[in-house]
CSV table of C-alpha atoms in Angstrom, one decimal:
chain,number,residue,atom,x,y,z
W,1,UNK,CA,33.8,-58.8,6.7
W,2,UNK,CA,35.7,-55.9,5.1
W,3,UNK,CA,33.7,-53.5,3.1
W,4,UNK,CA,35.2,-51.9,0.0
W,5,UNK,CA,35.4,-48.1,0.9
W,6,UNK,CA,34.7,-47.2,-2.7
W,7,UNK,CA,31.3,-49.0,-2.6
W,8,UNK,CA,30.4,-47.3,0.6
W,9,UNK,CA,31.2,-43.9,-0.8
W,10,UNK,CA,29.2,-44.6,-4.0
W,11,UNK,CA,26.2,-45.8,-2.0
W,12,UNK,CA,26.3,-42.7,0.2
W,13,UNK,CA,26.4,-40.4,-2.8
W,14,UNK,CA,23.7,-42.2,-4.6
W,15,UNK,CA,21.4,-42.1,-1.5
W,16,UNK,CA,22.1,-38.4,-1.1
W,17,UNK,CA,21.3,-37.7,-4.7
W,18,UNK,CA,18.1,-39.8,-4.5
W,19,UNK,CA,17.0,-37.9,-1.4
W,20,UNK,CA,17.6,-34.5,-3.0
W,21,UNK,CA,15.9,-35.6,-6.2
W,22,UNK,CA,12.9,-37.0,-4.4
W,23,UNK,CA,12.3,-33.9,-2.4
W,24,UNK,CA,13.0,-31.7,-5.3
W,25,UNK,CA,10.3,-33.5,-7.3
W,26,UNK,CA,7.9,-33.3,-4.5
W,27,UNK,CA,8.2,-29.5,-4.3
W,28,UNK,CA,8.9,-28.6,-7.9
W,29,UNK,CA,6.9,-31.1,-9.9
W,30,UNK,CA,4.8,-30.1,-12.8
W,31,UNK,CA,1.4,-31.3,-11.7
W,32,UNK,CA,-1.1,-29.2,-9.8
W,33,UNK,CA,-0.5,-31.1,-6.6
W,34,UNK,CA,3.2,-30.2,-6.6
W,35,UNK,CA,4.6,-27.8,-4.1
W,36,UNK,CA,1.7,-28.4,-1.8
W,37,UNK,CA,1.8,-29.1,1.8
W,38,UNK,CA,-0.2,-32.2,2.8
W,39,UNK,CA,-1.1,-31.0,6.3
W,40,UNK,CA,-4.3,-29.3,5.3
W,41,UNK,CA,-4.8,-31.0,2.0
W,42,UNK,CA,-8.1,-32.9,1.8
W,43,UNK,CA,-9.3,-31.4,5.1
W,44,UNK,CA,-12.0,-28.8,5.5
W,45,UNK,CA,-10.4,-25.3,5.1
W,46,UNK,CA,-10.5,-23.5,8.5
W,47,UNK,CA,-13.4,-21.1,8.5
W,48,UNK,CA,-12.9,-17.5,9.5
W,49,UNK,CA,-14.7,-14.3,10.1
W,50,UNK,CA,-12.9,-11.3,8.7
W,51,UNK,CA,-13.8,-7.8,7.7
W,52,UNK,CA,-13.6,-6.8,4.1
W,53,UNK,CA,-12.2,-3.5,3.0
W,54,UNK,CA,-15.7,-2.2,2.5
W,55,UNK,CA,-16.6,-3.1,6.0
W,56,UNK,CA,-18.6,-6.3,5.4
W,57,UNK,CA,-18.2,-9.4,7.5
W,58,UNK,CA,-16.9,-12.3,5.4
W,59,UNK,CA,-16.8,-15.9,6.4
W,60,UNK,CA,-15.0,-18.4,4.2
W,61,UNK,CA,-18.1,-20.7,4.6
W,62,UNK,CA,-20.1,-18.0,2.7
W,63,UNK,CA,-18.5,-19.4,-0.5
W,64,UNK,CA,-19.4,-23.1,0.0
W,65,UNK,CA,-20.3,-24.5,-3.4
W,66,UNK,CA,-17.7,-22.4,-5.1
W,67,UNK,CA,-14.1,-23.1,-5.7
W,68,UNK,CA,-12.1,-20.5,-3.7
W,69,UNK,CA,-8.7,-19.2,-4.4
W,70,UNK,CA,-7.6,-17.9,-1.0
W,71,UNK,CA,-4.6,-15.6,-1.5
W,72,UNK,CA,-2.6,-14.4,1.5
W,73,UNK,CA,-0.7,-11.3,0.5
W,74,UNK,CA,0.6,-7.9,1.7
W,75,UNK,CA,1.3,-4.5,0.1
W,76,UNK,CA,5.0,-4.9,0.8
W,77,UNK,CA,5.2,-8.2,-1.1
W,78,UNK,CA,6.4,-7.5,-4.6
W,79,UNK,CA,5.8,-11.1,-5.9
W,80,UNK,CA,2.2,-10.7,-4.6
W,81,UNK,CA,1.8,-7.7,-6.8
W,82,UNK,CA,2.7,-9.7,-9.9
W,83,UNK,CA,0.0,-12.2,-9.2
W,84,UNK,CA,-2.8,-9.7,-8.7
W,85,UNK,CA,-3.4,-8.7,-12.3
W,86,UNK,CA,-3.5,-12.4,-13.1
W,87,UNK,CA,-6.1,-13.0,-10.4
W,88,UNK,CA,-8.2,-10.1,-11.8
W,89,UNK,CA,-8.2,-11.8,-15.2
W,90,UNK,CA,-8.8,-15.2,-13.8
W,91,UNK,CA,-11.8,-14.0,-11.7
W,92,UNK,CA,-13.3,-12.7,-14.9
W,93,UNK,CA,-12.5,-15.9,-16.8
W,94,UNK,CA,-13.5,-18.5,-14.3
W,95,UNK,CA,-16.0,-16.6,-12.1
W,96,UNK,CA,-19.0,-17.8,-14.1
W,97,UNK,CA,-17.7,-21.4,-13.6
W,98,UNK,CA,-17.8,-21.0,-9.9
W,99,UNK,CA,-14.5,-19.5,-8.9
W,100,UNK,CA,-14.2,-17.0,-6.2
W,101,UNK,CA,-10.9,-15.3,-5.5
W,102,UNK,CA,-10.5,-13.9,-2.0
W,103,UNK,CA,-7.5,-11.9,-0.9
W,104,UNK,CA,-6.4,-11.9,2.7
W,105,UNK,CA,-4.2,-8.9,3.4
W,106,UNK,CA,-1.6,-9.7,6.1
W,107,UNK,CA,-0.4,-6.2,6.4
W,108,UNK,CA,0.3,-3.8,9.2
W,109,UNK,CA,-0.9,-1.0,6.8
W,110,UNK,CA,-4.2,0.7,7.5
W,111,UNK,CA,-7.3,-0.6,5.7
W,112,UNK,CA,-7.3,2.6,3.7
W,113,UNK,CA,-3.7,2.1,2.4
W,114,UNK,CA,-4.6,-1.5,1.6
W,115,UNK,CA,-7.8,-0.3,-0.2
W,116,UNK,CA,-5.8,2.3,-2.2
W,117,UNK,CA,-3.3,-0.3,-3.2
W,118,UNK,CA,-6.0,-2.7,-4.3
W,119,UNK,CA,-7.7,0.0,-6.3
W,120,UNK,CA,-4.4,0.9,-7.9
W,121,UNK,CA,-4.1,-2.8,-8.9
W,122,UNK,CA,-7.6,-2.9,-10.3
W,123,UNK,CA,-8.6,-5.7,-8.0
W,124,UNK,CA,-12.1,-7.0,-8.8
W,125,UNK,CA,-12.5,-9.6,-6.0
W,126,UNK,CA,-13.1,-9.1,-2.2
W,127,UNK,CA,-10.2,-8.4,0.0
W,128,UNK,CA,-10.4,-9.0,3.8
W,129,UNK,CA,-8.0,-7.7,6.4
W,130,UNK,CA,-6.2,-10.7,7.8
W,131,UNK,CA,-5.3,-11.7,11.3
W,132,UNK,CA,-2.4,-13.8,12.6
W,133,UNK,CA,-4.9,-16.2,14.1
W,134,UNK,CA,-6.2,-16.9,10.6
W,135,UNK,CA,-2.7,-17.4,9.3
W,136,UNK,CA,-2.0,-19.8,12.2
W,137,UNK,CA,-5.1,-21.8,11.4
W,138,UNK,CA,-3.7,-22.3,7.9
W,139,UNK,CA,-0.5,-23.7,9.2
W,140,UNK,CA,1.3,-20.4,9.8
W,141,UNK,CA,1.7,-18.2,6.8
W,142,UNK,CA,5.4,-17.4,7.3
W,143,UNK,CA,6.0,-15.9,3.9
W,144,UNK,CA,4.0,-14.5,1.0
W,145,UNK,CA,2.3,-15.0,-1.3
W,146,UNK,CA,0.7,-18.1,0.1
W,147,UNK,CA,-2.3,-19.4,-1.8
W,148,UNK,CA,-4.8,-22.1,-0.8
W,149,UNK,CA,-7.2,-23.6,-3.3
W,150,UNK,CA,-10.4,-24.7,-1.7
W,151,UNK,CA,-12.8,-27.0,-3.5
W,152,UNK,CA,-16.5,-26.5,-3.8
W,153,UNK,CA,-16.9,-28.9,-0.8
W,154,UNK,CA,-14.9,-26.6,1.4
W,155,UNK,CA,-11.9,-28.9,1.5
W,156,UNK,CA,-8.3,-27.7,0.7
W,157,UNK,CA,-7.3,-29.0,-2.6
W,158,UNK,CA,-3.8,-27.4,-2.8
W,159,UNK,CA,-1.6,-25.1,-0.8
W,160,UNK,CA,1.1,-23.2,-2.7
W,161,UNK,CA,3.8,-20.9,-1.3
W,162,UNK,CA,5.6,-18.3,-3.3
W,163,UNK,CA,5.0,-16.9,-6.8
W,164,UNK,CA,4.0,-19.4,-9.4
W,165,UNK,CA,3.5,-19.2,-13.1
W,166,UNK,CA,0.2,-18.1,-14.5
W,167,UNK,CA,-0.3,-21.5,-16.2
W,168,UNK,CA,0.3,-23.3,-13.0
W,169,UNK,CA,-2.2,-21.1,-11.2
W,170,UNK,CA,-4.8,-21.9,-13.8
W,171,UNK,CA,-4.1,-25.6,-13.4
W,172,UNK,CA,-4.7,-25.3,-9.6
W,173,UNK,CA,-7.9,-23.3,-10.3
W,174,UNK,CA,-9.2,-26.0,-12.8
W,175,UNK,CA,-8.5,-28.7,-10.2
W,176,UNK,CA,-10.4,-26.8,-7.5
W,177,UNK,CA,-13.3,-26.2,-9.9
W,178,UNK,CA,-13.5,-29.9,-10.7
W,179,UNK,CA,-13.5,-30.8,-7.0
W,180,UNK,CA,-17.3,-30.9,-6.6
W,181,UNK,CA,-20.7,-30.7,-8.2
W,182,UNK,CA,-21.4,-27.8,-10.5
W,183,UNK,CA,-24.5,-25.8,-9.8
W,184,UNK,CA,-27.3,-25.3,-12.4
W,185,UNK,CA,-26.3,-21.7,-12.9
W,186,UNK,CA,-22.7,-22.6,-13.7
W,187,UNK,CA,-23.6,-25.2,-16.4
G,1,UNK,CA,37.6,-45.7,8.0
G,2,UNK,CA,38.1,-42.1,8.8
G,3,UNK,CA,38.1,-41.2,5.2
G,4,UNK,CA,34.8,-43.1,4.7
G,5,UNK,CA,33.3,-41.2,7.7
G,6,UNK,CA,34.4,-37.9,6.3
G,7,UNK,CA,33.0,-38.7,2.8
G,8,UNK,CA,29.6,-39.8,4.3
G,9,UNK,CA,29.5,-36.7,6.5
G,10,UNK,CA,30.2,-34.5,3.5
G,11,UNK,CA,27.5,-36.3,1.5
G,12,UNK,CA,25.0,-35.7,4.3
G,13,UNK,CA,26.0,-32.1,4.6
G,14,UNK,CA,25.6,-31.6,0.9
G,15,UNK,CA,22.2,-33.2,1.0
G,16,UNK,CA,21.1,-30.9,3.8
G,17,UNK,CA,22.5,-27.9,2.0
G,18,UNK,CA,20.7,-28.9,-1.2
G,19,UNK,CA,17.4,-29.4,0.7
G,20,UNK,CA,17.8,-26.0,2.3
G,21,UNK,CA,18.0,-24.6,-1.3
G,22,UNK,CA,15.1,-26.5,-2.7
G,23,UNK,CA,12.4,-26.1,-0.1
G,24,UNK,CA,11.0,-22.6,-0.3
G,25,UNK,CA,10.6,-21.0,3.0
G,26,UNK,CA,12.5,-23.6,5.0
G,27,UNK,CA,15.5,-21.4,5.0
G,28,UNK,CA,14.5,-18.3,6.9
G,29,UNK,CA,16.1,-15.0,5.7
G,30,UNK,CA,18.8,-13.8,8.0
G,31,UNK,CA,20.5,-10.5,8.4
G,32,UNK,CA,23.4,-10.4,10.9
G,33,UNK,CA,25.7,-7.7,12.1
G,34,UNK,CA,29.5,-8.2,12.2
G,35,UNK,CA,30.5,-7.8,15.9
G,36,UNK,CA,32.3,-4.5,16.3
G,37,UNK,CA,35.1,-3.9,18.7
G,38,UNK,CA,35.1,-0.9,21.1
G,39,UNK,CA,35.1,2.3,19.1
G,40,UNK,CA,36.9,5.3,20.4
G,41,UNK,CA,35.1,8.5,19.8
G,42,UNK,CA,36.2,12.0,20.7
G,43,UNK,CA,33.8,14.3,22.5
G,44,UNK,CA,32.9,17.5,20.8
G,45,UNK,CA,33.7,16.0,17.4
G,46,UNK,CA,31.8,14.2,14.7
G,47,UNK,CA,33.0,10.5,14.6
G,48,UNK,CA,32.1,7.9,12.1
G,49,UNK,CA,31.4,4.3,13.1
G,50,UNK,CA,30.8,1.7,10.3
G,51,UNK,CA,28.4,-1.1,11.0
G,52,UNK,CA,28.6,-4.0,8.7
G,53,UNK,CA,25.6,-6.3,8.0
G,54,UNK,CA,25.3,-9.5,6.0
G,55,UNK,CA,22.1,-10.5,4.2
G,56,UNK,CA,21.8,-14.3,3.9
G,57,UNK,CA,22.6,-15.9,0.6
G,58,UNK,CA,19.6,-16.0,-1.8
G,59,UNK,CA,17.8,-13.1,-0.1
G,60,UNK,CA,17.7,-9.4,-0.5
G,61,UNK,CA,16.2,-6.6,1.6
G,62,UNK,CA,14.9,-3.3,0.4
G,63,UNK,CA,17.4,-0.4,0.6
G,64,UNK,CA,16.6,2.7,2.7
G,65,UNK,CA,15.1,4.2,-0.4
G,66,UNK,CA,13.0,1.6,-2.2
G,67,UNK,CA,11.9,2.4,-5.7
G,68,UNK,CA,8.3,1.8,-4.9
G,69,UNK,CA,6.5,3.6,-2.1
G,70,UNK,CA,4.7,0.6,-0.6
G,71,UNK,CA,7.9,-1.4,-0.1
G,72,UNK,CA,9.3,-1.3,3.4
G,73,UNK,CA,12.7,0.5,3.7
G,74,UNK,CA,15.6,-0.7,5.8
G,75,UNK,CA,16.0,1.6,8.7
G,76,UNK,CA,18.3,1.7,11.7
G,77,UNK,CA,16.9,3.3,14.9
G,78,UNK,CA,19.4,3.8,17.7
G,79,UNK,CA,19.0,4.9,21.3
G,80,UNK,CA,21.8,6.9,22.8
G,81,UNK,CA,22.5,8.8,25.9
G,82,UNK,CA,21.2,12.3,25.7
G,83,UNK,CA,24.8,13.6,25.4
G,84,UNK,CA,25.4,11.8,22.2
G,85,UNK,CA,24.1,13.0,18.9
G,86,UNK,CA,23.6,10.2,16.3
G,87,UNK,CA,22.9,10.1,12.6
G,88,UNK,CA,22.7,7.2,10.2
G,89,UNK,CA,23.9,7.4,6.6
G,90,UNK,CA,22.6,4.6,4.4
G,91,UNK,CA,24.3,3.3,1.3
G,92,UNK,CA,22.7,3.6,-2.1
G,93,UNK,CA,20.9,0.4,-2.9
G,94,UNK,CA,21.9,-1.9,-5.7
G,95,UNK,CA,19.5,-1.7,-8.6
G,96,UNK,CA,18.3,-5.2,-9.4
G,97,UNK,CA,15.6,-7.0,-11.3
G,98,UNK,CA,14.1,-10.3,-10.0
G,99,UNK,CA,12.3,-13.1,-11.8
G,100,UNK,CA,9.0,-12.1,-10.2
G,101,UNK,CA,9.3,-8.6,-11.6
G,102,UNK,CA,11.7,-8.6,-14.6
G,103,UNK,CA,10.6,-5.2,-15.7
G,104,UNK,CA,10.9,-3.5,-12.3
G,105,UNK,CA,14.2,-2.2,-11.0
G,106,UNK,CA,14.2,-2.6,-7.2
G,107,UNK,CA,16.7,-0.9,-4.9
G,108,UNK,CA,18.1,-3.5,-2.6
G,109,UNK,CA,20.9,-4.6,-0.3
G,110,UNK,CA,22.2,-8.1,-0.6
G,111,UNK,CA,25.4,-9.8,0.5
G,112,UNK,CA,27.3,-7.3,2.7
G,113,UNK,CA,26.4,-3.7,3.3
G,114,UNK,CA,27.7,-1.0,5.6
G,115,UNK,CA,25.8,1.7,7.5
G,116,UNK,CA,27.7,4.7,8.6
G,117,UNK,CA,26.7,6.0,12.0
G,118,UNK,CA,27.8,9.5,12.9
G,119,UNK,CA,28.5,9.7,16.6
G,120,UNK,CA,29.0,13.1,18.2
G,121,UNK,CA,29.4,13.2,21.9
G,122,UNK,CA,28.7,16.6,23.3
G,123,UNK,CA,31.6,18.6,24.7
G,124,UNK,CA,30.4,18.3,28.3
G,125,UNK,CA,30.0,14.5,28.2
G,126,UNK,CA,31.9,12.5,30.8
G,127,UNK,CA,34.6,10.3,29.2
G,128,UNK,CA,33.9,6.6,29.5
G,129,UNK,CA,32.4,3.6,27.9
G,130,UNK,CA,28.9,3.7,26.6
G,131,UNK,CA,26.6,1.1,25.0
G,132,UNK,CA,24.5,2.1,22.0
G,133,UNK,CA,21.6,-0.1,21.2
G,134,UNK,CA,18.9,-0.1,18.6
G,135,UNK,CA,17.1,-2.1,15.9
G,136,UNK,CA,17.6,-2.6,12.2
G,137,UNK,CA,14.2,-3.0,10.6
G,138,UNK,CA,14.2,-4.8,7.3
G,139,UNK,CA,11.9,-6.8,5.0
G,140,UNK,CA,13.5,-9.6,3.1
G,141,UNK,CA,12.5,-11.5,-0.1
G,142,UNK,CA,13.9,-14.3,-2.1
G,143,UNK,CA,13.2,-14.9,-5.8
G,144,UNK,CA,9.6,-16.0,-5.3
G,145,UNK,CA,8.4,-14.9,-1.9
G,146,UNK,CA,8.6,-12.2,0.7
G,147,UNK,CA,8.9,-12.4,4.5
G,148,UNK,CA,7.2,-10.1,7.0
G,149,UNK,CA,9.3,-7.2,8.3
G,150,UNK,CA,11.8,-8.1,11.0
G,151,UNK,CA,13.9,-6.3,13.5
G,152,UNK,CA,17.6,-7.2,14.2
G,153,UNK,CA,18.8,-6.0,17.6
G,154,UNK,CA,22.0,-3.9,17.1
G,155,UNK,CA,24.5,-3.1,19.8
G,156,UNK,CA,28.0,-1.6,19.9
G,157,UNK,CA,30.2,0.1,22.4
G,158,UNK,CA,31.9,3.4,22.2
G,159,UNK,CA,34.6,4.9,24.4
G,160,UNK,CA,34.2,8.6,24.7
G,161,UNK,CA,37.6,10.4,25.2
G,162,UNK,CA,38.5,14.0,25.6
G,163,UNK,CA,39.7,15.7,22.5
G,164,UNK,CA,43.3,16.9,22.3
G,165,UNK,CA,43.8,20.2,24.1
G,166,UNK,CA,43.3,23.2,22.0
G,167,UNK,CA,46.4,24.7,20.6
G,168,UNK,CA,48.0,27.1,23.0
G,169,UNK,CA,48.3,30.6,21.7
G,170,UNK,CA,51.5,32.3,22.8
G,171,UNK,CA,50.7,35.5,24.7
G,172,UNK,CA,51.0,38.5,22.6
G,173,UNK,CA,54.5,39.9,22.9
G,174,UNK,CA,55.4,43.4,22.8
G,175,UNK,CA,57.1,44.3,19.6
G,176,UNK,CA,59.5,46.4,21.6
G,177,UNK,CA,62.6,45.0,22.9
G,178,UNK,CA,63.4,46.4,26.2
């Protein structure tokens, strides 16, 4: 059977376009689940023990019952700096509803330099000094910012890499807040 | 059939290229150095060796003098034999704004940039071939994310040669003709 070359060419091009479009939609879609990796999604967020800039020991599990925005960042990451003032405002806006933003600094800089930077940015949420092992537990944080949205039940709701728009971040937060029962104090 | 094969291969390559563009972080930032042929340098003199680097498409790295003090500058550290004095001159960064910080002007290198390395073998150095090694430290970002600082091994060879003999001065002659 002789196949028409034009048909084969057209089929190859259509398949290519569909593949590109499909993956593009999966990563650039408009819903809060877009741009999320599925490896951790729906699973319990790996717990960790890290030290905050004020010397306190922080476990992720300390925040069980709250929605946690876990933001991996570094002082050298310019896009991270853009998000930080938004996070400051969002912590104020959604804190009473049960949101806790937690910054994980993946820096080589000293805790003092990180602390100075955070003060300069007016950060009003805890920042812990990250470790590679924690990044690895979250699937390897190869570039920043990387943000994980953890539901009240401690499960990863979404995982987002790179700078996103403010509205998108709010959508992710709302989804994380809606992921479990609200406490009496938050009603 | 060959034409069909070529078209299908091209379609597949285009697909892969498109995927590389669309998936953030899948395409790692790369900085490479153009291989340099043996450079002849004269002992006792200041010689200039140009090293050319390429920053991967879609990425930028901070210049040697970033506009913000917390950004990591690009630096080249070279090890050399004790008889060679080295100095690096960095180009001025290109001032650019990015979607993540439209109001900030960042000083960056992107595409191709050159670093000038001053190589000055001391007068007493033995002529011959020498290898100069080092590391280019850089920190890359794309339009939405930044990558941890990296080091690119840098290596080039120089051939140290003797300088031309100093001009000979004719011995002073007596003004008197005997």
